[in-house]
C-alpha positions as a printed Julia matrix, in Angstrom:
746×3 Matrix{Float64}:
  14.63  40.09  36.79
  16.85  43.36  37.31
  17.01  45.78  35.91
  20.54  48.22  34.66
  20.59  52.24  33.98
  22.56  52.47  30.25
  22.79  55.9   31.41
  26.71  56.84  31.54
  28.54  57.27  34.96
  25.26  54.88  36.93
  25.51  51.73  38.29
  21.7   51.65  39.55
  20.49  48.83  38.91
  16.45  47.27  39.92
  17.46  45.41  43.02
  19.39  47.47  44.84
  17.0   50.48  45.02
  13.19  51.08  44.56
  13.48  53.53  41.48
  11.44  52.46  38.35
  13.13  52.42  35.41
  11.73  52.71  31.94
  12.81  51.39  28.44
  13.63  53.4   25.44
  10.77  54.83  23.6
   9.58  53.1   20.63
   8.7   56.13  18.72
  11.77  56.57  16.23
  12.54  60.29  16.99
  12.55  60.6   21.06
  13.93  57.76  20.57
  16.96  59.03  18.88
  16.8   61.92  21.56
  17.08  59.2   23.75
  20.15  58.13  22.84
  21.23  61.46  22.03
  21.4   63.12  25.8
  22.52  59.57  26.58
  26.13  60.53  25.46
  26.46  57.13  24.28
  28.5   55.86  21.63
  27.84  52.75  21.31
  24.02  53.19  21.8
  23.81  54.36  18.3
  24.06  51.19  15.94
  21.61  50.72  18.07
  17.68  49.37  16.05
  14.64  51.56  17.62
  13.34  48.14  18.8
  17.0   46.63  20.03
  16.86  49.56  22.42
  13.11  48.92  23.32
  13.6   46.22  24.91
  16.96  45.82  26.22
  17.66  48.7   27.91
  16.98  50.79  30.64
  16.97  54.53  32.16
  15.96  54.58  35.69
  14.25  57.36  37.42
  17.11  59.3   38.47
  17.86  60.57  34.24
  13.36  62.92  34.07
  12.74  65.39  35.71
  10.79  64.77  38.5
   7.52  66.32  37.12
   7.53  63.77  34.51
   7.62  60.67  36.79
   4.17  60.58  38.96
   2.71  56.99  40.15
  -0.55  55.37  39.78
  -0.45  52.76  41.89
   1.75  50.98  44.5
   3.26  48.56  42.25
   3.0   51.33  38.7
   5.07  54.03  37.81
   5.01  55.73  34.33
   6.43  58.7   32.28
   4.11  61.45  30.38
   4.63  60.37  27.29
   6.26  62.58  25.87
   9.46  62.57  29.01
  12.13  63.41  27.45
  15.7   62.19  29.34
  17.97  65.91  30.48
  19.66  64.65  34.35
  23.07  63.35  32.79
  26.65  62.47  35.32
  28.68  63.03  32.01
  32.45  63.46  33.34
  34.71  61.81  31.46
  36.63  58.96  33.65
  40.14  58.88  32.7
  41.3   55.81  30.64
  42.84  54.29  33.45
  39.93  54.23  36.0
  37.88  52.7   33.52
  36.6   48.94  33.17
  35.85  46.75  30.27
  32.0   47.42  30.96
  32.29  50.96  30.74
  29.58  52.87  29.44
  31.98  55.49  27.41
  30.63  59.06  26.91
  31.15  60.06  23.71
  32.79  63.37  23.12
  31.03  66.1   21.19
  32.91  67.29  18.06
  31.68  71.13  17.4
  29.58  69.93  14.27
  26.98  68.01  17.36
  26.98  70.18  19.57
  26.08  73.18  16.6
  23.65  70.12  15.61
  21.48  69.74  19.49
  21.21  73.38  19.74
  20.17  74.08  16.81
  17.63  71.0   18.17
  16.75  72.78  21.02
  16.19  75.88  19.76
  13.86  74.12  17.64
  12.31  72.04  20.64
  11.51  74.76  21.61
   9.93  76.72  19.6
   7.54  74.12  19.09
   6.41  73.9   21.91
   6.12  77.72  22.42
   3.95  76.37  19.18
   2.05  73.67  20.66
   0.94  75.96  23.92
  -0.55  78.82  21.85
  -2.82  76.73  19.75
  -3.16  73.7   22.96
  -4.65  77.64  24.99
  -6.57  79.21  21.88
  -8.27  75.66  21.53
  -8.34  74.55  25.46
 -11.78  74.61  26.78
 -12.2   77.38  28.88
 -11.08  78.27  32.61
 -13.13  76.75  35.39
 -15.57  78.99  37.13
 -15.4   79.92  41.28
 -18.95  77.57  41.45
 -16.08  74.27  39.31
 -13.65  74.57  41.12
 -15.96  74.78  44.62
 -17.08  71.7   43.28
 -14.49  70.0   42.65
 -12.74  70.63  46.2
 -16.72  69.12  47.67
 -16.5   65.97  45.69
 -12.84  65.38  46.89
 -13.76  66.21  50.46
 -16.39  63.01  49.7
 -14.36  61.27  47.7
 -11.87  61.02  50.71
 -14.5   60.64  53.58
 -14.77  57.22  51.45
 -11.53  56.33  51.67
 -11.14  56.15  55.55
 -14.39  54.75  55.94
 -13.0   52.16  53.91
  -9.94  52.05  55.67
 -11.03  51.77  58.57
 -13.44  49.14  58.27
 -15.98  51.65  59.56
 -19.71  50.87  58.58
 -22.14  53.9   56.61
 -24.98  53.47  59.02
 -25.1   52.1   63.22
 -27.46  49.62  64.21
 -28.61  52.52  67.62
 -28.15  56.54  67.55
 -25.63  57.91  69.31
 -27.3   60.31  72.19
 -25.34  62.88  71.87
 -25.21  63.5   68.23
 -28.64  62.18  67.75
 -27.31  60.62  64.45
 -26.71  56.94  63.05
 -25.81  57.61  59.89
 -20.86  57.16  60.74
 -20.05  58.67  57.0
 -22.57  61.68  57.91
 -21.31  61.73  60.5
 -17.37  62.15  59.36
 -18.19  65.0   57.12
 -19.82  66.67  60.39
 -16.56  66.41  61.71
 -14.11  67.82  58.59
 -16.41  70.48  58.59
 -15.81  71.33  62.37
 -12.42  70.36  60.89
 -12.13  73.32  58.93
 -12.84  71.73  55.26
 -14.48  74.74  53.5
 -15.66  73.24  51.07
 -17.72  71.09  53.97
 -18.72  74.17  55.41
 -19.4   75.76  52.02
 -22.39  73.28  51.2
 -23.74  72.2   55.07
 -22.39  74.88  57.45
 -25.67  76.84  57.23
 -27.72  73.46  57.13
 -30.36  72.13  60.28
 -29.62  70.08  62.24
 -31.68  66.98  61.34
 -31.07  67.4   57.1
 -29.5   65.11  55.2
 -26.51  65.62  53.21
 -27.07  63.27  50.71
 -29.69  60.98  49.45
 -29.24  56.9   49.22
 -28.6   57.09  45.33
 -26.1   60.41  45.58
 -23.62  57.72  47.84
 -24.5   55.23  45.38
 -22.97  56.62  42.14
 -20.46  58.3   44.98
 -19.25  54.43  46.09
 -19.41  53.28  42.45
 -17.22  55.39  41.25
 -14.43  54.86  44.02
 -14.47  51.62  43.65
 -14.37  50.54  39.98
 -11.63  53.72  40.05
 -10.2   51.16  42.68
 -10.65  48.53  40.42
  -9.72  49.91  37.27
  -5.84  50.27  39.0
  -5.53  46.12  38.86
  -6.96  45.19  35.69
  -4.66  47.73  34.07
  -1.8   45.76  35.32
  -4.09  42.26  34.72
  -4.12  43.06  31.26
  -0.6   44.43  30.65
   0.37  40.04  31.97
  -3.0   39.02  29.79
  -2.45  35.29  30.57
  -4.06  34.35  34.28
  -6.46  32.33  36.79
  -9.32  33.15  38.56
 -10.18  32.19  41.96
 -12.84  32.19  44.28
 -13.66  32.13  47.39
 -16.24  31.35  50.58
 -19.67  33.21  49.78
 -20.56  36.05  51.37
 -23.92  38.12  52.79
 -24.79  40.62  51.71
 -28.56  41.69  52.79
 -30.5   39.11  52.53
 -28.13  37.73  48.67
 -25.31  35.5   48.32
 -21.53  37.13  46.88
 -18.92  34.92  45.27
 -16.24  36.92  46.39
 -13.62  36.54  42.86
  -9.47  37.14  43.06
  -7.77  37.15  40.51
  -4.2   35.47  39.79
  -1.34  36.74  37.18
   2.84  37.48  37.05
   2.89  40.88  37.09
   6.09  43.53  34.03
   7.6   43.03  36.89
   7.83  39.12  37.17
   6.19  39.16  40.75
   3.52  36.51  41.09
  -0.1   39.34  42.54
  -2.76  37.01  43.42
  -5.61  40.47  43.59
  -9.66  41.04  44.8
 -12.12  42.62  42.0
 -15.36  41.89  43.28
 -18.52  40.51  44.89
 -20.03  38.66  41.47
 -24.58  37.97  42.75
 -24.54  33.61  43.23
 -28.49  33.33  42.66
 -29.65  30.66  39.26
 -28.56  27.63  38.16
 -25.54  27.26  37.32
 -25.32  28.36  33.76
 -26.46  31.44  34.49
 -23.34  31.89  37.09
 -20.89  30.99  34.26
 -22.5   33.72  31.82
 -22.99  36.12  35.26
 -18.96  35.71  35.57
 -18.4   35.49  31.25
 -19.24  39.04  31.22
 -18.07  40.09  34.29
 -14.24  38.84  33.15
 -14.88  39.64  29.32
 -17.57  42.99  28.81
 -16.99  45.01  32.17
 -12.56  44.19  32.78
 -11.85  43.58  29.78
  -9.66  39.83  30.16
 -10.91  36.72  27.89
 -11.27  33.52  29.23
  -9.23  31.88  26.5
  -6.29  34.2   28.65
  -7.48  31.84  32.02
  -5.02  29.42  32.28
  -6.63  28.12  36.08
  -9.76  28.32  38.32
  -9.58  27.34  42.5
 -12.62  27.77  44.1
 -13.28  27.87  47.98
 -17.06  27.79  48.06
 -18.05  25.17  51.02
 -21.97  24.04  52.2
 -24.09  23.01  49.94
 -23.35  25.43  47.23
 -19.53  23.9   46.94
 -21.85  21.16  44.44
 -23.34  23.82  42.71
 -19.84  25.84  42.23
 -18.19  21.76  41.11
 -20.29  21.45  38.39
 -19.78  25.51  37.05
 -15.66  24.59  36.98
 -17.09  21.84  34.66
 -19.16  24.17  32.67
 -16.09  26.54  32.53
 -13.41  23.65  31.39
 -15.36  22.89  28.96
 -15.64  25.97  27.46
 -12.22  26.41  28.0
 -10.6   23.31  28.21
  -7.01  25.15  29.51
  -8.5   26.97  32.67
  -7.27  23.72  34.91
  -9.91  23.12  37.5
  -7.17  22.75  41.01
  -7.5   23.13  44.25
  -6.45  26.55  46.46
  -2.95  26.45  47.76
  -5.16  28.74  50.35
  -6.87  25.36  51.03
  -5.5   22.85  52.93
  -6.01  19.89  49.7
  -7.52  17.05  52.46
 -10.28  20.16  53.35
 -11.03  20.58  50.07
 -11.11  16.34  49.67
 -13.8   16.81  52.77
 -15.8   20.08  51.73
 -16.2   18.12  47.67
 -17.82  16.09  48.89
 -21.53  15.54  49.0
 -22.53  13.93  52.09
 -24.96  15.86  54.24
 -23.11  13.49  57.58
 -19.62  14.81  55.95
 -21.21  19.01  55.2
 -22.75  19.4   58.58
 -19.14  17.63  59.47
 -17.5   20.01  58.22
 -19.94  22.78  59.14
 -19.24  21.97  62.46
 -15.47  22.4   61.95
 -15.92  26.52  60.93
 -17.86  27.62  64.02
 -15.81  25.88  66.8
 -13.15  27.77  64.59
 -14.95  30.53  65.75
 -16.31  29.51  68.84
 -12.24  29.57  69.76
 -12.19  32.67  69.29
 -13.87  33.92  72.74
 -11.89  34.21  74.92
 -10.92  31.31  77.59
 -12.76  28.35  75.2
  -9.01  27.78  73.98
  -8.23  27.9   78.29
 -11.13  25.2   79.38
  -9.75  22.79  75.75
  -7.44  22.74  77.45
  -8.04  21.66  80.77
  -9.75  18.95  79.16
  -6.43  17.42  77.25
  -4.98  18.24  80.17
  -7.58  15.58  82.83
  -8.42  13.62  79.82
  -4.52  12.16  78.59
  -3.93  12.91  82.89
  -1.58   9.56  81.73
   0.42  10.69  78.93
   1.95  14.26  80.49
   3.8   14.56  76.17
   0.52  13.15  73.83
  -1.11  15.69  76.5
   1.44  18.84  75.46
   1.8   17.67  71.76
  -2.16  17.82  71.42
  -1.93  21.24  73.56
  -0.02  22.84  71.25
  -2.28  20.82  68.06
  -4.7   22.47  68.85
  -3.57  25.96  68.34
  -6.1   28.81  66.82
  -5.84  27.4   63.45
  -5.45  23.75  64.16
  -9.0   23.6   61.94
  -7.43  24.69  58.75
  -4.81  22.01  59.12
  -3.71  19.18  56.55
  -4.39  16.61  59.65
  -7.58  18.41  61.27
  -8.72  14.6   61.21
  -6.45  13.76  63.34
  -6.4   15.74  65.94
 -10.24  16.17  65.84
 -10.38  12.56  66.69
  -7.3   12.74  69.0
  -9.22  16.17  70.77
 -12.53  14.19  70.27
 -13.58  12.77  73.61
 -11.83  16.02  75.43
 -13.05  17.74  72.85
 -17.42  16.97  73.84
 -16.21  17.46  77.62
 -14.67  20.58  76.84
 -18.44  21.4   75.21
 -20.03  20.73  78.66
 -17.69  22.85  80.35
 -18.84  25.85  79.27
 -22.98  24.83  79.19
 -22.5   24.15  82.23
 -20.76  28.0   83.54
 -20.27  27.13  86.61
 -17.43  29.51  87.11
 -20.13  32.01  85.69
 -17.17  32.66  83.29
 -18.56  32.15  79.38
 -22.17  34.62  78.19
 -25.85  32.54  77.17
 -25.19  32.89  73.12
 -21.15  30.64  74.22
 -23.86  28.11  75.85
 -26.32  27.97  73.61
 -23.44  26.9   70.98
 -21.47  24.6   73.01
 -24.9   22.47  74.42
 -25.25  22.78  70.1
 -21.86  21.4   69.24
 -21.39  19.27  72.07
 -24.61  17.28  70.21
 -23.03  16.94  67.15
 -19.71  15.25  68.27
 -22.22  13.52  70.91
 -23.48  10.82  67.7
 -22.38   8.16  67.06
 -22.35   8.59  63.15
 -20.06  11.93  63.34
 -17.52   9.81  65.21
 -18.0    6.93  62.13
 -17.5   10.11  59.9
 -13.83  11.78  62.02
 -12.83   8.48  62.09
 -13.36   7.59  58.33
 -11.77  10.74  56.51
  -8.93  10.67  58.71
  -8.02   7.35  57.55
  -8.72   7.44  53.82
  -7.43  11.11  54.23
  -4.4   10.38  55.45
  -3.12   9.19  52.14
  -3.71  12.04  50.57
  -2.12  14.36  53.29
   1.56  14.76  52.82
   1.17  15.06  48.71
  -1.73  17.68  49.72
   1.17  19.15  51.95
   4.25  18.59  49.55
   2.13  20.15  46.7
   1.35  23.2   48.87
   4.33  23.57  49.2
   7.13  25.07  47.95
   8.12  24.35  44.25
  10.67  22.06  44.92
   7.79  19.54  46.6
   4.93  20.87  44.46
   6.85  18.66  41.17
   8.22  15.53  43.91
   4.37  15.68  44.66
   3.25  15.65  40.37
   5.63  12.41  40.73
   4.05  10.42  43.16
   0.38  11.15  41.8
   0.46   7.24  41.22
   1.55   5.54  43.75
  -0.87   7.9   46.38
  -3.99   6.56  43.4
  -2.32   3.4   44.05
  -2.59   3.03  48.43
  -6.83   4.38  47.56
  -7.08   1.99  45.18
  -5.91  -0.61  47.32
  -7.88   0.37  50.09
 -11.35   0.11  48.17
 -10.16  -3.01  46.73
 -10.23  -5.04  50.26
 -12.89  -2.5   52.02
 -14.39  -4.55  53.62
 -10.95  -5.57  55.91
 -10.22  -1.7   56.1
 -14.11  -1.14  57.74
 -14.4   -3.61  60.05
 -11.39  -2.09  61.5
 -12.28   1.66  61.13
 -15.73  -0.24  62.78
 -14.1   -1.0   65.99
 -12.19   2.2   66.12
 -15.16   3.77  66.06
 -17.17   1.69  68.76
 -14.2    2.16  70.86
 -14.49   5.62  71.23
 -18.1    5.37  70.9
 -17.75   3.36  74.13
 -15.22   6.4   75.27
 -17.9    8.74  75.58
 -20.59   7.11  76.54
 -22.26   6.98  72.92
 -24.73   4.69  72.34
 -23.63   3.32  68.77
 -27.04   2.85  66.86
 -28.27   3.67  62.96
 -29.49   7.75  62.85
 -32.88   7.82  63.59
 -33.97   9.33  60.56
 -32.65   6.63  58.01
 -34.89   3.96  60.6
 -37.83   5.49  59.29
 -37.45   6.05  55.99
 -37.06   2.3   56.13
 -39.54   1.47  58.31
 -42.23   3.69  56.23
 -40.95   2.16  53.45
 -41.75  -1.1   54.71
 -38.58  -2.75  54.36
 -36.44  -5.1   56.49
 -34.79  -4.03  59.94
 -29.96  -2.91  58.54
 -27.49  -4.28  60.66
 -25.19  -0.59  62.31
 -21.88  -2.29  60.4
 -23.58  -2.8   57.31
 -25.36   0.63  57.62
 -22.19   2.48  58.3
 -20.32   0.44  55.22
 -22.57   1.3   53.07
 -23.89   4.52  53.8
 -20.96   6.27  55.33
 -17.36   4.49  54.0
 -18.2    3.14  50.72
 -19.41   6.39  49.4
 -16.03   8.42  51.45
 -13.5    6.22  50.36
 -15.12   6.53  45.97
 -15.44   9.91  46.14
 -11.81  10.83  47.32
 -10.98   8.4   44.51
 -13.07  10.87  41.57
 -12.39  13.61  42.69
  -8.36  13.44  43.15
  -8.84  12.15  39.68
 -10.74  14.65  38.67
  -8.2   16.94  39.73
  -5.18  15.78  39.02
  -6.32  14.5   35.11
  -2.92  13.54  33.27
  -2.8   16.97  31.49
  -3.42  18.66  34.97
  -0.36  16.7   36.01
   1.75  17.12  33.1
   1.52  20.91  33.88
   2.79  20.34  37.2
   6.08  18.46  36.27
   6.84  20.94  34.05
   8.17  23.07  36.91
  11.12  21.13  36.51
  12.01  23.99  34.42
  13.25  25.37  37.97
  17.03  25.18  37.71
  17.13  23.93  41.7
  14.43  21.09  40.08
  16.89  20.66  37.24
  19.66  19.58  39.9
  18.08  17.19  41.36
  17.0   15.2   38.28
  20.89  15.35  36.66
  19.77  17.68  34.32
  18.33  14.71  32.88
  14.83  16.49  32.32
  11.99  16.19  29.32
   9.6   19.32  29.68
   9.48  19.16  25.42
   7.26  15.94  26.22
   4.93  17.9   28.62
   5.09  21.71  26.81
   2.51  20.81  24.29
  -0.32  21.97  26.89
   0.95  25.73  26.77
   2.45  25.63  23.0
   0.63  28.5   21.98
   1.75  30.9   25.17
   5.03  30.66  23.79
   6.84  33.71  21.88
   8.61  31.04  19.93
   7.78  27.34  19.77
  10.0   26.26  17.03
  12.58  27.2   18.8
  11.3   25.82  22.32
  13.52  22.76  22.53
  17.0   24.1   21.64
  16.07  26.89  23.92
  15.53  24.3   26.49
  18.58  22.17  25.59
  20.83  26.11  26.44
  19.04  26.8   28.97
  20.23  22.95  30.05
  23.83  23.34  29.74
  23.77  27.34  31.68
  23.1   25.4   34.39
  24.92  22.2   34.21
  27.94  24.3   33.39
  27.41  26.6   35.92
  30.48  27.98  38.68
  31.09  26.08  41.59
  30.44  29.96  43.5
  26.37  30.03  42.1
  23.79  29.35  43.59
  21.31  27.26  42.13
  17.41  28.84  41.98
  15.2   26.67  44.21
  12.02  28.51  43.23
   9.41  30.0   40.19
   9.26  33.48  41.31
  13.21  33.15  42.12
  14.62  32.13  39.12
  11.69  34.81  37.14
  13.66  37.74  39.13
  17.22  36.38  37.38
  19.04  38.99  34.76
  19.02  36.62  31.97
  15.97  35.49  31.5
  14.72  37.42  29.22
  17.52  35.82  26.52
  15.74  32.21  27.47
  11.74  33.22  26.33
   9.9   30.36  25.68
  11.69  30.06  29.76
  10.33  32.87  31.09
   6.65  33.1   29.02
   6.47  29.82  30.43
   7.47  30.01  34.25
   4.96  32.48  34.53
   1.97  30.2   32.92
   2.88  27.95  35.07
   3.32  30.7   38.28
   0.0   31.11  37.64
  -1.6   27.69  38.22
  -4.0   28.58  41.85
  -2.74  24.84  43.28
   0.74  26.52  43.64
   1.75  28.14  46.89
   2.24  31.64  46.53
   5.35  32.58  47.32
   6.88  34.93  50.18
   2.79  35.92  50.75
   2.81  38.3   47.69
  -0.48  37.9   47.22
  -2.35  35.84  49.97
  -2.63  40.14  51.64
  -5.86  40.84  49.69
  -7.98  37.56  50.45
  -6.41  38.18  54.24
  -7.61  41.89  54.05
 -11.01  40.35  53.07
 -11.83  37.4   55.78
 -10.76  40.62  58.59
 -13.66  43.41  56.6
 -16.38  40.19  56.72
 -15.03  39.46  60.69
 -15.03  42.97  61.43
 -18.49  44.19  59.81
 -21.71  42.63  60.63
 -23.3   40.77  58.34
 -26.42  43.48  57.87
 -23.93  46.9   57.3
 -21.46  45.63  55.16
 -21.02  47.26  51.81
 -19.35  45.56  48.78
 -17.37  48.76  47.0
 -16.62  49.22  51.18
 -15.33  45.68  51.08
 -13.68  46.56  48.07
 -12.16  48.8   48.58
 -10.58  47.21  52.49
  -9.37  44.86  50.56
  -6.94  47.24  48.22
  -6.74  50.03  50.48
  -3.15  49.75  49.07
  -4.15  50.96  45.65
  -3.21  55.53  45.97
  -6.68  56.22  43.88
  -6.09  59.86  41.75
  -8.56  61.81  43.13
  -9.08  63.81  40.46
  -9.5   61.2   38.05
 -12.31  59.93  40.8
 -14.0   63.93  40.58
 -13.58  63.07  36.66
 -14.94  59.76  35.8
 -18.11  61.08  38.55
 -18.84  64.3   36.44
 -18.34  62.82  33.51
 -20.79  59.86  33.97
 -22.9   61.61  36.65
 -24.19  65.26  34.47
 -26.84  65.43  36.12
 -26.54  65.75  39.08
 -24.17  68.28  39.51
 -27.21  69.97  39.73
 -28.49  67.96  42.99
 -25.16  67.85  44.48
 -25.01  72.3   44.3
 -29.22  72.72  46.03
 -28.75  73.03  49.54
 -29.27  69.52  51.38
 -33.34  68.62  52.62
 -34.21  68.32  55.95
 -35.78  65.8   57.3
 -38.4   65.14  58.86
 -38.3   65.07  62.72
 -40.4   62.11  62.47
 -37.63  60.2   60.62
 -34.49  61.38  62.04
 -35.75  59.54  65.04
 -35.83  57.01  64.3
């Protein structure tokens, strides 16, 4: 929503510059001074509340010393800031338009009153300064100043390590420097580069001296991490409404941790999705729910009552546990709707949620394939295999070569592509395993053999074919749901058709299974794979003294039926009636209203967010005005097509209920993060995990790396450290301990 500057002769607005805009203060006296300095006669009749809500001044009208940035997204004024920089040139009447902000011409009495007020303010300021000087704390001593400079240098090194994904320690000791600690090596580098604070501290230390203990380093990391996180939490608390998004589990040492993201719309009506922390994954579902609540409420000052959605991307066996966690959270907080995540295709989410060993093995194999084909030369080998297998159909070979790009395992049509390239994929793995051209290393050869053995199994072939055919009915639905706003609205209205198709398959499952089984047998014949019941199942049957089961009957009972039933159940749970009602409220977006001929009924679905609206009793009248505004717009006015675009309208503030409604909808994790505004955090997290080996990962450095765009105040970090660990200041001031030569050589 653009802001316009209220200063005379100033035409700046937020959409045309990166300047910050500030509301008129709520304090009556300060607000009166702002109005008086503006010399806007028309503002004198406004109340303080009106001025605060509807009028802004841009940063150009304040002394630069009064304006400072707390993060890349947040610029604030000092509490006592007064605007003093104005262009008060009075324009000739002939040049004024009807929107001209007229400058009040001062009388002698006005000038006298302003002069008296300024003299009084100056006297009061001197008096206040004298009082502060007499009551203020004594000036820092030389030792304290040196300590603060030393701490600043330490924090700068930590931030640099985090930004560059440099682990604290290396796996091997450097032959030239005899040091395996990257942190200490960077301190040495800064000392040699002329860092005076560090030189005074460590310049005369022994070669094998340990500069900081692991405890002290851990405390520095904690302070740095918490300071950066607090910058983001300040905005989240201001926004109030949020959704939770978790990513796949991450290993730190021998423990699993759950990456936690927060999705919210900030005060500039921009959707943000920020990474906050890693939550230990130990314990049962109830313990994890309790841990999440404590993290959000007790540590971060948020309220779970304001959570409007949750999405979990956990894969493998842990997906079942996260599903139970989502159910428990929804039971306690009914408005925290459990939905798929917009960053993961719906079909992949549905497959990950199936708790069957054959499906989980297949999904893990797809994740392994994604990593495998990052190796040099691997994808070229796959292209050769595709061309050889489809040599009589060059068009299909070209299409599959393009479809099997680096991200094919993360697309909506992953099972279609997998089935089409299954035969050449196994041939590709065999070729890499043979390594006739001596291109691949031992690890690649071992991985290729393992993957070929998994894929060249009839149970895997049958699983791929059943998933491909069942999830065909949800593929277009999922693509639309996680696409643009108009597509998501269409998807919400097509759910009934999707469920009807799935029910039709379930009602005629014997016929469908027969076709799918024949297709699997055909594929197996082309791959020379025996069609048989899994060996372990036969052993269990014999141990239980049960009769043998026919192959087709086995795959019907243990593959086809479980998959179709579980997919139907998952879709029904994910898109319950209340969830779909929320998505249908996307009709508030003007382009969708126009598509519906402005015959929409959001009132019927609005009750779900009744308590989130500022004036729910006026909602029907406001919605009527909203429709009329767009229905009778000028021909040159284009209808906004997305939530983000609608929230940036200059007059959205005159529709407070619609504004609040769209903000809540925007936080729903199933909806696409428009213009890639919120996906950077997840991308940076994955980049850190890919670049740093498990044994070298550090939770605090990972948080700092993902949030590298946040520019923390080093002085704030220093103050916080001195306040939290006053007993450690003496230790920091002490000389570094010398490490015994035997330990230094380890």
